[in-house]
Coordinates of C-alpha atoms in Angstrom, one line a residue:
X1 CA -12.8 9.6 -36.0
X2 CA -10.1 6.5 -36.5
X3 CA -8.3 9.2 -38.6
X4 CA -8.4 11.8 -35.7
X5 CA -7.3 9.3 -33.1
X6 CA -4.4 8.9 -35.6
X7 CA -3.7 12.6 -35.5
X8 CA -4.1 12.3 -31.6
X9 CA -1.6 9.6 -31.1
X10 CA 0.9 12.1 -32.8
X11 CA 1.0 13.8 -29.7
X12 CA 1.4 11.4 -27.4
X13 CA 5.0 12.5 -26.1
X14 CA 4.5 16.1 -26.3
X15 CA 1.1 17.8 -25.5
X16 CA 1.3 17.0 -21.3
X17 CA -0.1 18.2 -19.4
X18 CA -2.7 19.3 -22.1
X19 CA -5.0 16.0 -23.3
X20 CA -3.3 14.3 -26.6
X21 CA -6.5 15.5 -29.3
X22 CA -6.8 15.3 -33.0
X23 CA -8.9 17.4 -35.1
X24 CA -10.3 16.0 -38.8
X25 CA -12.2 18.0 -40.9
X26 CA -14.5 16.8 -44.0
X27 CA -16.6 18.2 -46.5
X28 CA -18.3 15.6 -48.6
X29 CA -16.4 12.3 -48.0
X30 CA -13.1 14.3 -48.0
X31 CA -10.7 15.0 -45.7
X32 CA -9.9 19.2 -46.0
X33 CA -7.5 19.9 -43.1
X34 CA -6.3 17.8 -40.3
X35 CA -4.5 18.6 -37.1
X36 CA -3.1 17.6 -33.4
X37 CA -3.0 19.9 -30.5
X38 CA 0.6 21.1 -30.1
X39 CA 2.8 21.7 -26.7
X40 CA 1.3 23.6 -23.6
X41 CA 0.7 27.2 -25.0
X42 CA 0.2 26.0 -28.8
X43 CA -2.7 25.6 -31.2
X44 CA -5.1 23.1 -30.1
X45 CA -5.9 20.1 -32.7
X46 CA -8.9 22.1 -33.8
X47 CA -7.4 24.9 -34.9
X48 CA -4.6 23.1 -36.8
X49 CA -7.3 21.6 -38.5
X50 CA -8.5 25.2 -39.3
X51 CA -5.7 26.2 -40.5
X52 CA -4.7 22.9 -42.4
X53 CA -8.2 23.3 -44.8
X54 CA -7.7 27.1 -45.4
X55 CA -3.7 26.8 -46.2
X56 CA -5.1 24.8 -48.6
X57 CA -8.1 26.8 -49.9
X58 CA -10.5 24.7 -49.0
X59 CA -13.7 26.1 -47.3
X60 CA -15.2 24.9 -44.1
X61 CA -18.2 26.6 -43.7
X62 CA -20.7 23.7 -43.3
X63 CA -18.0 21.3 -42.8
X64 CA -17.9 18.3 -40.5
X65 CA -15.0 18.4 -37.7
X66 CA -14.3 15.4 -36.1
X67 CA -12.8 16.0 -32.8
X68 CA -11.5 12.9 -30.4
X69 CA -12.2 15.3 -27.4
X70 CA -14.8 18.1 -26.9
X71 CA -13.8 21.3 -27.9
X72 CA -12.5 23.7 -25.1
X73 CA -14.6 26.3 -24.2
X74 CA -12.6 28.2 -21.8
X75 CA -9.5 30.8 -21.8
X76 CA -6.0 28.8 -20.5
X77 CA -2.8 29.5 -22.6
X78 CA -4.8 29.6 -25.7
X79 CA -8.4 31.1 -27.0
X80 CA -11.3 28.5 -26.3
X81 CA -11.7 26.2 -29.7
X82 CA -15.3 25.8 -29.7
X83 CA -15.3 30.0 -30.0
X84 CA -13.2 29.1 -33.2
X85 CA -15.2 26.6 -34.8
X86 CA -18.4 29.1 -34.4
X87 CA -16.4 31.7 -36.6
X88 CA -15.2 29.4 -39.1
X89 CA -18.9 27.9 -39.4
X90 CA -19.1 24.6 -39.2
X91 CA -22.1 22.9 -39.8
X92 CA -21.1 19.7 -37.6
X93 CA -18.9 18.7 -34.6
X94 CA -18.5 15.1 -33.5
X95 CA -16.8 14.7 -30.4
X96 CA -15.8 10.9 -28.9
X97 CA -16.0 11.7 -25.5
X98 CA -17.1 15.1 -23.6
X99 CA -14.0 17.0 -22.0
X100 CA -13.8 16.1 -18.1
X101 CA -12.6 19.4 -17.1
X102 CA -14.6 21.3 -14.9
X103 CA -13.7 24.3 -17.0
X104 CA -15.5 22.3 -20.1
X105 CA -17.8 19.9 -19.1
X106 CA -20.3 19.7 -21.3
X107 CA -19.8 23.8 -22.0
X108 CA -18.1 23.8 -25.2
X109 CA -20.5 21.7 -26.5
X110 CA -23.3 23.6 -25.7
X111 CA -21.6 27.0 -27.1
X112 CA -21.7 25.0 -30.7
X113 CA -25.3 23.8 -30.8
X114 CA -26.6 28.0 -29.1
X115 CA -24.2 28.6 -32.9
X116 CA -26.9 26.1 -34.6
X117 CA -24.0 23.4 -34.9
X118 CA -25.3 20.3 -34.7
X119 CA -23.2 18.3 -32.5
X120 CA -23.1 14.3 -31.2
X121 CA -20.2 12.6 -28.7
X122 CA -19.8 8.4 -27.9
X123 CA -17.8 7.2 -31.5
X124 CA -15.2 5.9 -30.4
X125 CA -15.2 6.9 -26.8
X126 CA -13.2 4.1 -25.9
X127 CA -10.2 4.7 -27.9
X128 CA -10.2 8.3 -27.0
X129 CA -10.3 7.7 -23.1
X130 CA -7.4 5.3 -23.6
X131 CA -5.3 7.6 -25.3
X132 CA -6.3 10.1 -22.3
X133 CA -6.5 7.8 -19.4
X134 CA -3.8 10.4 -17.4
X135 CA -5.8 13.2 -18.1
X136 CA -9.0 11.7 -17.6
X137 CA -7.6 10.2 -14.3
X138 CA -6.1 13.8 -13.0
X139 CA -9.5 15.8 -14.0
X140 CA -12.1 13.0 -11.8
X141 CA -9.7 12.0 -9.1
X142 CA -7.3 15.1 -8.7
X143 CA -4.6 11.8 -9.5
X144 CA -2.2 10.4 -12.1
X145 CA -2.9 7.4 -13.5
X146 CA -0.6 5.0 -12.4
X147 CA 1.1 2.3 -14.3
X148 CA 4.2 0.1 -12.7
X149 CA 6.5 -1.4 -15.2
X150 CA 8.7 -4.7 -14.2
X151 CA 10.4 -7.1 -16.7
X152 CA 10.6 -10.6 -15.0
X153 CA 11.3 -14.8 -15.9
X154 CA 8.2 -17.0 -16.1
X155 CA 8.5 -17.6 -12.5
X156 CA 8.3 -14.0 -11.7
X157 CA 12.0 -13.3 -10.7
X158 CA 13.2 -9.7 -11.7
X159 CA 16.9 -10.3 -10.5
X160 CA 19.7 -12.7 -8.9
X161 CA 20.3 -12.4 -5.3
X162 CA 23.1 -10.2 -6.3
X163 CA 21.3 -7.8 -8.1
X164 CA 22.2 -8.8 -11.6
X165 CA 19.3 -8.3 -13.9
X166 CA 20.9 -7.3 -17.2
X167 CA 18.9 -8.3 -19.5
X168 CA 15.9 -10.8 -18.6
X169 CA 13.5 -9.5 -21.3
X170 CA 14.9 -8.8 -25.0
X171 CA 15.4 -5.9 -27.1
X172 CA 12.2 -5.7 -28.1
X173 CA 10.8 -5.5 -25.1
X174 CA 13.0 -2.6 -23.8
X175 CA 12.6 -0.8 -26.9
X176 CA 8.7 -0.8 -25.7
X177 CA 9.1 -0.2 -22.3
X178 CA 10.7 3.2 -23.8
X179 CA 8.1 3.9 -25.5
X180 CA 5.8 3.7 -22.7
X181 CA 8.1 5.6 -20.6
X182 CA 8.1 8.6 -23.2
X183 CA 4.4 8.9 -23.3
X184 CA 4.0 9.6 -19.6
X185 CA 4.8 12.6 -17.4
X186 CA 7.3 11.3 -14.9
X187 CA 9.0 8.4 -13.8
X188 CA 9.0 7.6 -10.1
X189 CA 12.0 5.5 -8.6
X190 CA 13.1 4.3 -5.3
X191 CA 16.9 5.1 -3.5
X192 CA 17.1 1.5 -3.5
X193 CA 17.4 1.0 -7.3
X194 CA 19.4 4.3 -7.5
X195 CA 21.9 2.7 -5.4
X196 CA 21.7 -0.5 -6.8
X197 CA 21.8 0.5 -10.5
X198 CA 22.8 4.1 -10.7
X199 CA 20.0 4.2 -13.1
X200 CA 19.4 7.6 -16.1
X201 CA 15.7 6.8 -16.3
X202 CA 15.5 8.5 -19.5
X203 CA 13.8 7.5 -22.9
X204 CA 16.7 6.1 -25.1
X205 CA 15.2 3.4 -27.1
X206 CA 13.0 5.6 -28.9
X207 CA 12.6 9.3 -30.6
X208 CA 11.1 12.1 -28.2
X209 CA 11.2 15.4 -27.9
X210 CA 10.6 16.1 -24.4
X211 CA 12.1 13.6 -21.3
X212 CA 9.4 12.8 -19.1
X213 CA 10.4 14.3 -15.4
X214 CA 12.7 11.9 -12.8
X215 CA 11.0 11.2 -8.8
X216 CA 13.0 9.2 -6.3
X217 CA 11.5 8.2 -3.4
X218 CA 14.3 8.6 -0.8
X219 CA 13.2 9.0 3.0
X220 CA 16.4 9.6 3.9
X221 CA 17.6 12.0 1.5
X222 CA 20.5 9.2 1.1
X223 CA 20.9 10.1 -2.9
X224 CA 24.6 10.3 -4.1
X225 CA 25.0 14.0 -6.0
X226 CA 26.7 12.1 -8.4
X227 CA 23.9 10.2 -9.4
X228 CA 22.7 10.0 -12.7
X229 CA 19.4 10.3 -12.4
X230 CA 20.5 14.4 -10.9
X231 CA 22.0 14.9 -14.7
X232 CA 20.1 17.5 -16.5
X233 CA 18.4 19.0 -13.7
X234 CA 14.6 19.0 -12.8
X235 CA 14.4 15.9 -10.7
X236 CA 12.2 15.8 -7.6
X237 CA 13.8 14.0 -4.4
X238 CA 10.6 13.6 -1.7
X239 CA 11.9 12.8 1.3
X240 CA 10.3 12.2 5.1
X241 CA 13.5 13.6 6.7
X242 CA 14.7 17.2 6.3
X243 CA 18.1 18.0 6.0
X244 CA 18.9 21.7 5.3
X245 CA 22.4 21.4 3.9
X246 CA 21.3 18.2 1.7
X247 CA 18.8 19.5 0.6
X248 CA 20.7 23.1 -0.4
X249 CA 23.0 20.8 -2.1
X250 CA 20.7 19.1 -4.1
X251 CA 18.7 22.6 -4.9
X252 CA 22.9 23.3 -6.5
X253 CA 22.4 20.2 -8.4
X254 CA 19.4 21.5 -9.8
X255 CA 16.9 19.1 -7.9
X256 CA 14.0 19.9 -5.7
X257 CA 13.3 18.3 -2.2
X258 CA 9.7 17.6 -1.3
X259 CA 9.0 16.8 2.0
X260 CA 6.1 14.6 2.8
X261 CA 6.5 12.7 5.7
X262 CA 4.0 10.1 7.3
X263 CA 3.8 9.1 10.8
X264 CA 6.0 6.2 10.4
X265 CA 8.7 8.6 9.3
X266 CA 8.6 7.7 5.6
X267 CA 7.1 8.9 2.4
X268 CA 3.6 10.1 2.5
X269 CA 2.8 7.8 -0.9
X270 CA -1.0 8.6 -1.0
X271 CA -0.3 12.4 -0.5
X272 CA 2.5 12.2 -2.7
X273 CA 0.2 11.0 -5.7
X274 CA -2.0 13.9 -4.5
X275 CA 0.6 16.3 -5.0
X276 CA 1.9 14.8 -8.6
X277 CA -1.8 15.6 -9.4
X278 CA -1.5 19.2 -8.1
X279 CA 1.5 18.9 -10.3
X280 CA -0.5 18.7 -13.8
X281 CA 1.2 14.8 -13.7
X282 CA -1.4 12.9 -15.8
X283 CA 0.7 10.2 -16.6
X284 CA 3.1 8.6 -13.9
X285 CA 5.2 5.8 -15.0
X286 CA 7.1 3.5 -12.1
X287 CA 10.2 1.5 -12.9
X288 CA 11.1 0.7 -9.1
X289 CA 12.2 -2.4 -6.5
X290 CA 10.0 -4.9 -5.2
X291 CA 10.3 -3.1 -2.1
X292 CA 8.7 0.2 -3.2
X293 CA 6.8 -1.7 -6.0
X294 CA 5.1 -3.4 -2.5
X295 CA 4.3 -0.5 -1.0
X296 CA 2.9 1.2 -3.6
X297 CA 0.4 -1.2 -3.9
X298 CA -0.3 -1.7 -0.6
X299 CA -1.1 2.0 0.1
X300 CA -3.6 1.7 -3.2
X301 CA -1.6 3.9 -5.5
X302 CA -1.7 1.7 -8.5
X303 CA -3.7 1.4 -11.1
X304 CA -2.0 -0.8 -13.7
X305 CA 0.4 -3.4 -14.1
X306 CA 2.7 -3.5 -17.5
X307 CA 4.7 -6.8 -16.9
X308 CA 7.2 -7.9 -19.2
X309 CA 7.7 -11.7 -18.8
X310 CA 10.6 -13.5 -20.9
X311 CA 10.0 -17.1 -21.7
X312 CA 12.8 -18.6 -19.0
X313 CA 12.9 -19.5 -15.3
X314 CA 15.6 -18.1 -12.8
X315 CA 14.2 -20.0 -9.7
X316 CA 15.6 -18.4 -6.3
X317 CA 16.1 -14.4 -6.8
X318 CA 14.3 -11.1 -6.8
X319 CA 10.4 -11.0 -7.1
X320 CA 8.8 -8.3 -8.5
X321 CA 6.8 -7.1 -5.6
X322 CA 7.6 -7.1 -1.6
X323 CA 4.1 -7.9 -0.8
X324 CA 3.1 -9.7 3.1
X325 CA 2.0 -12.9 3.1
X326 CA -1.9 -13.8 3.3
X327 CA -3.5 -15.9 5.4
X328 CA -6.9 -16.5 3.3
X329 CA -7.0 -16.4 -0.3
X330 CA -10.0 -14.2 0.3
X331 CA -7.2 -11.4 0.6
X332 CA -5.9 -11.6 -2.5
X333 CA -5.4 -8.4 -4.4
X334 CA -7.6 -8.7 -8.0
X335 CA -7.0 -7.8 -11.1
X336 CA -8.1 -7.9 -14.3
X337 CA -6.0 -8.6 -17.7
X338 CA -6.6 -5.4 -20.1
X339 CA -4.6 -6.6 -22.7
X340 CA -1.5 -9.3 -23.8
X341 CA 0.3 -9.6 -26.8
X342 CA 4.0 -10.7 -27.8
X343 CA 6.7 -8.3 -28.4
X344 CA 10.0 -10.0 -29.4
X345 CA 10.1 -13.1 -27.7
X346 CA 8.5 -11.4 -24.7
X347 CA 4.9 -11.4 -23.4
X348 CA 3.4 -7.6 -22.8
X349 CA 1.2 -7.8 -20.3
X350 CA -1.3 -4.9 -19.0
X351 CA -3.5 -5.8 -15.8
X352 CA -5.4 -3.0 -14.0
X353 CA -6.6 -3.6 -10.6
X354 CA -10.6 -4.5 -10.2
X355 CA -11.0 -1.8 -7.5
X356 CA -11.0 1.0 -10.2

């Protein structure tokens, strides 16, 4: 199953909005064919395991497939696996987790042991949700998991008073804050930072195949159209405010407007993390100001901090969120540390808030 999870992490920049699974299977203490699920409308992880063993004449019947989600058992792009695994004959499946789509649930599962495969799920469940925590997150709660990334000092500063923020962290740091960018869905901004910056919000730093899609946040519709973050195409721009001829020009640029305005005459956030769900967004990655970073935790559309903090002080700048003062500690928002290690000279820091 550690070998599957392997094969799983393959796909960790390319198989959204599909779950990232890999597929081992073994016949007598030997590995016989391996595989990861490919992009939307591909094989699944199973069936490139399949096809692995039989390119290289090895036969499966009564063969073990370990699987780091259960197989599907329905008809999307592609044939359901567990139908697959029946006809090739295995003799076992173990799955880490059971698949949290309503369309699987338990089902594909069941299919195998009606065949007489015997299967078992749990090893390594843990692993597996991690590696699926979008998915997992847009199947139960109709949501993306969310996960706001800030590089700050020690003292929590993310820029001078004048903006200037080039470069707190180190190269290291930046290289993994790509890397964490690539593996979600989307990136969500504010108009603030696009004004401030002018920023691509693209994966640079390391290899991918696919760019994860660009939101701004911008009430107004106050975005330049000769902003970078436009370039390429396929950027959302949700707005409270409509503005037919803005928005006709940005549809030219090859941007699309979504207007979800709430009473206050500014973006919906709650509904607009509902409709990134309706979206097939598993994975949302924010890389914003203090001011949106604020209200996106006040409206309780976080789920997880990734903080990058360099070993220096500024003192008097930009924090990292706008938050309102409290008047009792009792108010404080918790959270809990899920993991911290170094990278470079930098601390990595991942806290998920204890209301999840």
């Amino acid at each position: 199953m550690t070998l599957a999870l392997e094969w799983a992490a393959k796909g960790l920049y390319t198989t959204s909005p599909n779950p990232h699974i890999g597929c081992v299977i073994v016949r007598d203490g030997q590995v016989i064919g391996a595989g990861v699920t490919q992009q939307a409308g591909g094989d699944h992880a199973e069936i490139q395991a399949l096809k692995a063993a039989q390119a290289r004449g090895h036969d499966v019947r009564g063969a073990t497939a370990y699987v780091t989600l259960e197989p599907c058992n329905h008809f999307g792009r592609t044939p359901p696996c567990s139908d697959a695994l029946v006809h090739a004959g295995l003799g076992r499946v173990v799955a880490a987790m059971e698949d949290p789509n309503p369309l699987v649930a338990g089902q594909g599962l069941a299919k195998l042991r009606a065949a007489g495969i015997e299967t078992s799920t749990g090893l390594l469940a843990e692993q597996a949700y991690e590696l699926n925590i979008g998915f997992f997150s847009r199947m139960t709660r109709g949501l993306p998991w969310v996960r706001m990334k800030t590089a700050a000092s020690l003292d929590g500063m993310t820029a001078l008073h004048n903006g200037t923020s080039q470069w707190i962290t180190g190269p290291e740091a930046r290289a993994d804050g790509h890397a964490w960018r690539a593996r979600a869905c989307a990136i969500l901004t504010g108009i603030g930072t696009v004004k401030a910056d002018d920023p691509q919000l693209t994966v640079r730093a390391v290899e991918t195949p696919r760019q994860p899609r660009r939101i701004v946040v911008d009430s107004k519709l106050e975005i330049s159209l000769d902003a970078k973050i436009l370039e390429g195409g396929g950027t959302w721009i949700v707005a409270a405010v409509a503005d037919p001829d803005k928005e006709a020009a940005l549809r030219e640029a090859g941007a699309e407007v979504i207007l979800l305005p709430n009473a206050a005459g500014k973006v919906d956030l709650p509904e607009l993390m509902r409709e990134l769900g309706r979206r097939q967004i598993n994975e949302l990655h924010v890389e914003a100001g203090g001011k949106l970073n604020g209200s996106l935790i006040r409206e309780g559309c976080v789920d997880e901090l990734l903080l990058y903090l360099a070993p220096s002080l500024i003192g008097d700048a930009q924090g990292m969120f706008a938050l309102p003062a409290l008047t009792d500690l009792s108010l404080q928002r918790r959270l809990k540390f899920h993991e911290v290690k170094q990278i470079g000279a930098d601390l990595r820091i991942l806290a998920r808030f204890t209301h999840l």
